[in-house]
Coordinates of N, CA, C and O in Angstrom, one line a residue:
M16 N -18.8 39.3 -0.8 CA -18.2 40.5 -0.3 C -17.3 40.1 0.9 O -17.8 39.6 1.9
A17 N -16.0 40.5 0.9 CA -15.2 40.2 2.0 C -14.6 41.5 2.5 O -13.8 42.1 1.9
V18 N -15.0 41.8 3.7 CA -14.4 43.0 4.3 C -13.3 42.6 5.3 O -13.3 41.5 5.8
D19 N -12.4 43.5 5.6 CA -11.3 43.2 6.5 C -11.8 43.2 7.9 O -12.3 44.2 8.4
T20 N -11.8 42.0 8.5 CA -12.4 41.8 9.8 C -11.7 42.6 10.9 O -12.3 43.1 11.9
F21 N -10.4 42.9 10.7 CA -9.6 43.7 11.6 C -10.2 45.2 11.6 O -10.5 45.8 12.6
V22 N -10.4 45.7 10.4 CA -11.0 47.0 10.2 C -12.4 47.1 10.9 O -12.7 48.0 11.6
V23 N -13.2 46.1 10.6 CA -14.5 46.1 11.2 C -14.5 46.0 12.7 O -15.2 46.8 13.4
S24 N -13.6 45.2 13.2 CA -13.5 45.1 14.7 C -13.0 46.4 15.4 O -13.6 46.8 16.4
V25 N -12.1 47.1 14.7 CA -11.6 48.4 15.3 C -12.7 49.4 15.2 O -13.0 50.1 16.2
V26 N -13.4 49.5 14.1 CA -14.4 50.5 13.9 C -15.6 50.3 14.9 O -16.0 51.2 15.6
V27 N -16.0 49.0 15.0 CA -17.1 48.7 16.0 C -16.7 49.0 17.4 O -17.4 49.6 18.2
S28 N -15.5 48.6 17.7 CA -14.9 48.8 19.1 C -14.9 50.3 19.4 O -15.4 50.7 20.5
E29 N -14.4 51.2 18.5 CA -14.4 52.6 18.8 C -15.8 53.2 18.9 O -16.0 54.0 19.8
L30 N -16.7 52.8 18.0 CA -18.0 53.4 18.0 C -18.8 53.0 19.3 O -19.4 53.8 19.9
V31 N -18.7 51.7 19.7 CA -19.3 51.3 20.9 C -18.7 51.9 22.1 O -19.4 52.3 23.0
T32 N -17.4 52.0 22.2 CA -16.7 52.6 23.3 C -17.2 54.1 23.5 O -17.5 54.5 24.6
N33 N -17.2 54.8 22.4 CA -17.7 56.2 22.4 C -19.1 56.3 23.0 O -19.5 57.1 23.8
A34 N -20.0 55.4 22.5 CA -21.4 55.4 23.0 C -21.5 55.1 24.5 O -22.2 55.7 25.2
I35 N -20.6 54.1 24.9 CA -20.6 53.8 26.4 C -20.1 55.0 27.2 O -20.7 55.3 28.2
R36 N -19.0 55.6 26.7 CA -18.4 56.7 27.5 C -19.2 58.0 27.5 O -19.3 58.7 28.5
Y37 N -19.7 58.3 26.3 CA -20.3 59.7 26.1 C -21.8 59.6 25.8 O -22.4 60.7 25.9
G38 N -22.3 58.5 25.5 CA -23.8 58.4 25.2 C -24.6 58.0 26.4 O -24.2 58.2 27.5
A39 N -25.8 57.5 26.1 CA -26.7 57.1 27.2 C -27.4 55.8 26.7 O -27.7 55.6 25.5
A40 N -27.8 55.0 27.7 CA -28.5 53.7 27.4 C -29.9 54.1 26.9 O -30.5 55.1 27.2
P41 N -30.5 53.2 26.1 CA -29.9 52.0 25.6 C -28.9 52.2 24.4 O -29.1 53.2 23.7
I42 N -28.0 51.3 24.2 CA -27.0 51.4 23.1 C -27.3 50.2 22.3 O -27.4 49.1 22.7
V43 N -27.4 50.4 21.0 CA -27.7 49.4 20.0 C -26.7 49.4 18.9 O -26.4 50.4 18.3
L44 N -26.1 48.2 18.6 CA -25.2 48.0 17.5 C -25.9 47.3 16.4 O -26.5 46.3 16.6
R45 N -25.8 47.8 15.2 CA -26.3 47.1 14.0 C -25.2 47.0 12.9 O -24.5 48.0 12.7
L46 N -25.0 45.8 12.3 CA -24.1 45.7 11.2 C -25.0 45.3 10.0 O -25.8 44.4 10.0
I47 N -24.9 46.2 9.0 CA -25.8 46.0 7.8 C -25.0 45.7 6.6 O -24.2 46.5 6.2
K48 N -25.2 44.5 6.0 CA -24.5 44.1 4.8 C -25.3 44.6 3.6 O -26.4 44.1 3.3
G49 N -24.6 45.5 2.9 CA -25.2 46.0 1.7 C -24.6 45.3 0.5 O -23.8 44.4 0.6
E50 N -25.0 45.7 -0.7 CA -24.5 45.1 -1.9 C -23.0 45.3 -2.1 O -22.2 44.5 -2.5
R51 N -22.6 46.6 -1.7 CA -21.2 47.0 -1.9 C -20.4 47.3 -0.7 O -19.2 47.5 -0.7
T52 N -21.1 47.5 0.5 CA -20.4 47.9 1.7 C -21.0 47.2 2.9 O -22.1 46.7 2.9
L53 N -20.3 47.3 4.0 CA -20.8 46.9 5.3 C -21.0 48.2 6.1 O -20.1 49.1 6.2
I54 N -22.1 48.4 6.7 CA -22.4 49.6 7.5 C -22.5 49.2 9.0 O -23.2 48.3 9.3
C55 N -21.7 49.9 9.8 CA -21.7 49.7 11.2 C -22.4 50.9 11.8 O -22.0 52.0 11.6
E56 N -23.5 50.6 12.6 CA -24.3 51.7 13.2 C -24.3 51.4 14.7 O -24.5 50.3 15.2
V57 N -24.1 52.5 15.5 CA -24.3 52.5 16.9 C -25.2 53.6 17.3 O -25.0 54.8 17.0
T58 N -26.3 53.2 17.9 CA -27.3 54.2 18.3 C -27.4 54.3 19.9 O -27.2 53.3 20.5
D59 N -27.5 55.5 20.4 CA -27.6 55.7 21.8 C -28.6 56.8 22.0 O -29.0 57.5 21.1
S60 N -29.0 57.0 23.3 CA -30.0 58.0 23.6 C -29.6 59.4 23.9 O -30.4 60.3 24.2
A61 N -28.3 59.7 23.9 CA -27.8 61.0 24.2 C -27.9 61.9 22.9 O -27.6 61.4 21.8
P62 N -28.3 63.1 23.1 CA -28.5 64.0 21.9 C -27.2 64.7 21.4 O -27.2 65.3 20.4
T63 N -26.1 64.5 22.2 CA -24.9 65.3 21.9 C -24.2 64.6 20.7 O -24.1 63.4 20.6
A64 N -23.7 65.5 19.8 CA -23.0 65.0 18.6 C -21.6 64.6 19.0 O -20.9 65.3 19.7
P65 N -21.0 63.6 18.4 CA -19.6 63.3 18.6 C -18.8 64.3 17.7 O -19.3 64.8 16.7
H66 N -17.6 64.5 18.1 CA -16.8 65.5 17.3 C -15.3 65.0 17.3 O -14.9 64.3 18.3
L67 N -14.7 65.3 16.3 CA -13.3 64.9 16.1 C -12.5 65.7 17.1 O -12.6 66.9 17.2
R68 N -11.6 65.1 17.8 CA -10.7 65.8 18.7 C -9.3 65.6 18.1 O -9.0 64.7 17.4
H69 N -8.4 66.6 18.5 CA -7.1 66.5 18.1 C -6.2 66.2 19.3 O -5.8 67.1 20.0
A70 N -6.1 64.9 19.5 CA -5.4 64.4 20.7 C -3.9 64.8 20.6 O -3.3 64.7 19.6
K71 N -3.3 65.1 21.8 CA -1.9 65.3 21.9 C -1.2 63.9 22.0 O -1.8 63.0 22.4
A72 N 0.1 63.9 21.8 CA 0.8 62.6 21.8 C 0.7 62.0 23.2 O 0.8 60.8 23.3
V73 N 0.6 62.8 24.3 CA 0.5 62.2 25.6 C -0.9 61.9 26.1 O -1.1 61.3 27.2
D74 N -1.9 62.2 25.3 CA -3.3 62.0 25.7 C -3.6 60.5 25.5 O -3.1 59.8 24.6
E75 N -4.4 59.9 26.5 CA -4.7 58.5 26.4 C -5.9 58.3 25.5 O -6.1 57.1 25.1
G76 N -6.7 59.3 25.3 CA -7.9 59.1 24.5 C -8.0 60.2 23.4 O -7.1 61.0 23.3
G77 N -9.2 60.2 22.8 CA -9.4 61.3 21.8 C -9.1 61.0 20.4 O -9.1 61.9 19.5
R78 N -8.9 59.7 20.1 CA -8.5 59.4 18.7 C -9.5 58.5 18.0 O -9.4 58.1 16.9
G79 N -10.6 58.1 18.7 CA -11.5 57.1 18.2 C -12.1 57.5 16.9 O -12.1 56.7 15.9
L80 N -12.7 58.7 16.8 CA -13.3 59.1 15.5 C -12.3 59.3 14.4 O -12.5 59.0 13.2
Q81 N -11.1 59.7 14.8 CA -10.0 59.8 13.8 C -9.6 58.4 13.2 O -9.4 58.3 12.0
I82 N -9.6 57.5 14.1 CA -9.3 56.1 13.7 C -10.4 55.6 12.8 O -10.1 55.0 11.7
C83 N -11.6 55.8 13.2 CA -12.8 55.4 12.3 C -12.7 56.0 11.0 O -13.0 55.4 10.0
G84 N -12.5 57.3 11.0 CA -12.4 58.1 9.7 C -11.3 57.6 8.8 O -11.5 57.7 7.6
S85 N -10.2 57.2 9.4 CA -9.1 56.7 8.5 C -9.3 55.3 8.0 O -8.9 54.9 6.9
L86 N -10.1 54.5 8.8 CA -10.3 53.1 8.4 C -11.5 52.9 7.5 O -11.6 52.1 6.6
A87 N -12.6 53.7 7.8 CA -13.8 53.5 7.1 C -13.8 54.4 5.8 O -13.0 55.4 5.7
D88 N -14.7 54.1 4.9 CA -14.7 54.8 3.6 C -15.5 56.1 3.9 O -15.2 57.1 3.2
S89 N -16.5 56.1 4.8 CA -17.2 57.3 5.2 C -17.8 57.0 6.5 O -18.0 55.9 7.0
W90 N -18.2 58.1 7.2 CA -18.8 58.0 8.5 C -19.7 59.2 8.7 O -19.5 60.3 8.1
G91 N -20.6 59.2 9.7 CA -21.4 60.3 9.9 C -22.3 60.1 11.1 O -22.3 59.1 11.8
V92 N -23.2 61.1 11.3 CA -24.2 61.0 12.5 C -25.5 61.4 11.9 O -25.6 62.3 11.1
R93 N -26.5 60.7 12.4 CA -27.9 61.1 12.1 C -28.7 61.1 13.4 O -28.5 60.2 14.2
Y94 N -29.6 62.0 13.5 CA -30.4 62.1 14.7 C -31.7 61.3 14.6 O -32.3 61.3 13.5
V95 N -32.0 60.6 15.6 CA -33.2 59.7 15.6 C -34.0 60.2 16.8 O -33.6 60.9 17.7
G96 N -35.3 59.8 16.8 CA -36.2 60.1 17.9 C -35.6 60.8 19.1 O -35.6 62.0 19.3
E97 N -35.1 60.0 20.0 CA -34.4 60.5 21.1 C -32.9 59.9 21.1 O -32.7 58.8 21.5
G98 N -32.0 60.7 20.6 CA -30.7 60.3 20.5 C -30.1 60.4 19.1 O -30.5 61.2 18.3
K99 N -29.1 59.6 18.8 CA -28.4 59.7 17.5 C -27.9 58.3 17.1 O -27.8 57.4 17.9
T100 N -27.5 58.2 15.9 CA -26.9 57.0 15.3 C -25.6 57.5 14.7 O -25.6 58.4 13.8
V101 N -24.5 56.9 15.1 CA -23.2 57.1 14.5 C -22.9 55.9 13.6 O -23.0 54.8 14.0
W102 N -22.6 56.2 12.3 CA -22.4 55.1 11.4 C -21.1 55.2 10.7 O -20.5 56.3 10.6
A103 N -20.6 54.1 10.2 CA -19.4 54.0 9.4 C -19.6 53.0 8.3 O -20.1 51.9 8.6
E104 N -19.2 53.4 7.1 CA -19.3 52.5 6.0 C -18.0 52.0 5.5 O -17.0 52.7 5.4
I105 N -17.9 50.6 5.4 CA -16.6 50.0 5.1 C -16.8 49.2 3.8 O -17.7 48.3 3.7
A106 N -16.0 49.4 2.8 CA -16.0 48.7 1.5 C -15.2 47.4 1.7 O -14.3 47.3 2.5
P107 N -15.5 46.4 0.8 CA -14.7 45.2 0.8 C -13.3 45.4 0.5 O -12.9 46.4 -0.1
E108 N -12.5 44.5 0.9 CA -11.0 44.5 0.6 C -10.8 44.6 -0.9 O -11.5 44.0 -1.7
G109 N -9.9 45.5 -1.3 CA -9.5 45.7 -2.6 C -10.5 46.5 -3.4 O -10.3 46.8 -4.6
A110 N -11.6 47.0 -2.8 CA -12.5 47.9 -3.6 C -12.0 49.3 -3.6 O -11.3 49.7 -2.7
G111 N -12.3 49.9 -4.7 CA -11.8 51.3 -4.8 C -10.5 51.4 -5.2 O -9.6 52.1 -5.4

């Protein structure tokens, strides 16, 4: 399975940045290699859900989840004990 390393780098960067900016420590990154996909998970202790923003052209931020959504095959949030896990699933190059 060969995933696009640029796509993975951008998705991981966006998810980790959101956790640092809006989440709470501890922050944990997991990359899970499945049979057909790579799953990027970022867990933090904040209970607040991430949400898509509609950034204006002059805004410096607010595009992270839109970028993840456009690069990943799917993404979502699940709540864990204290906090949440934001995940993105990325298929190999040429899949689909």
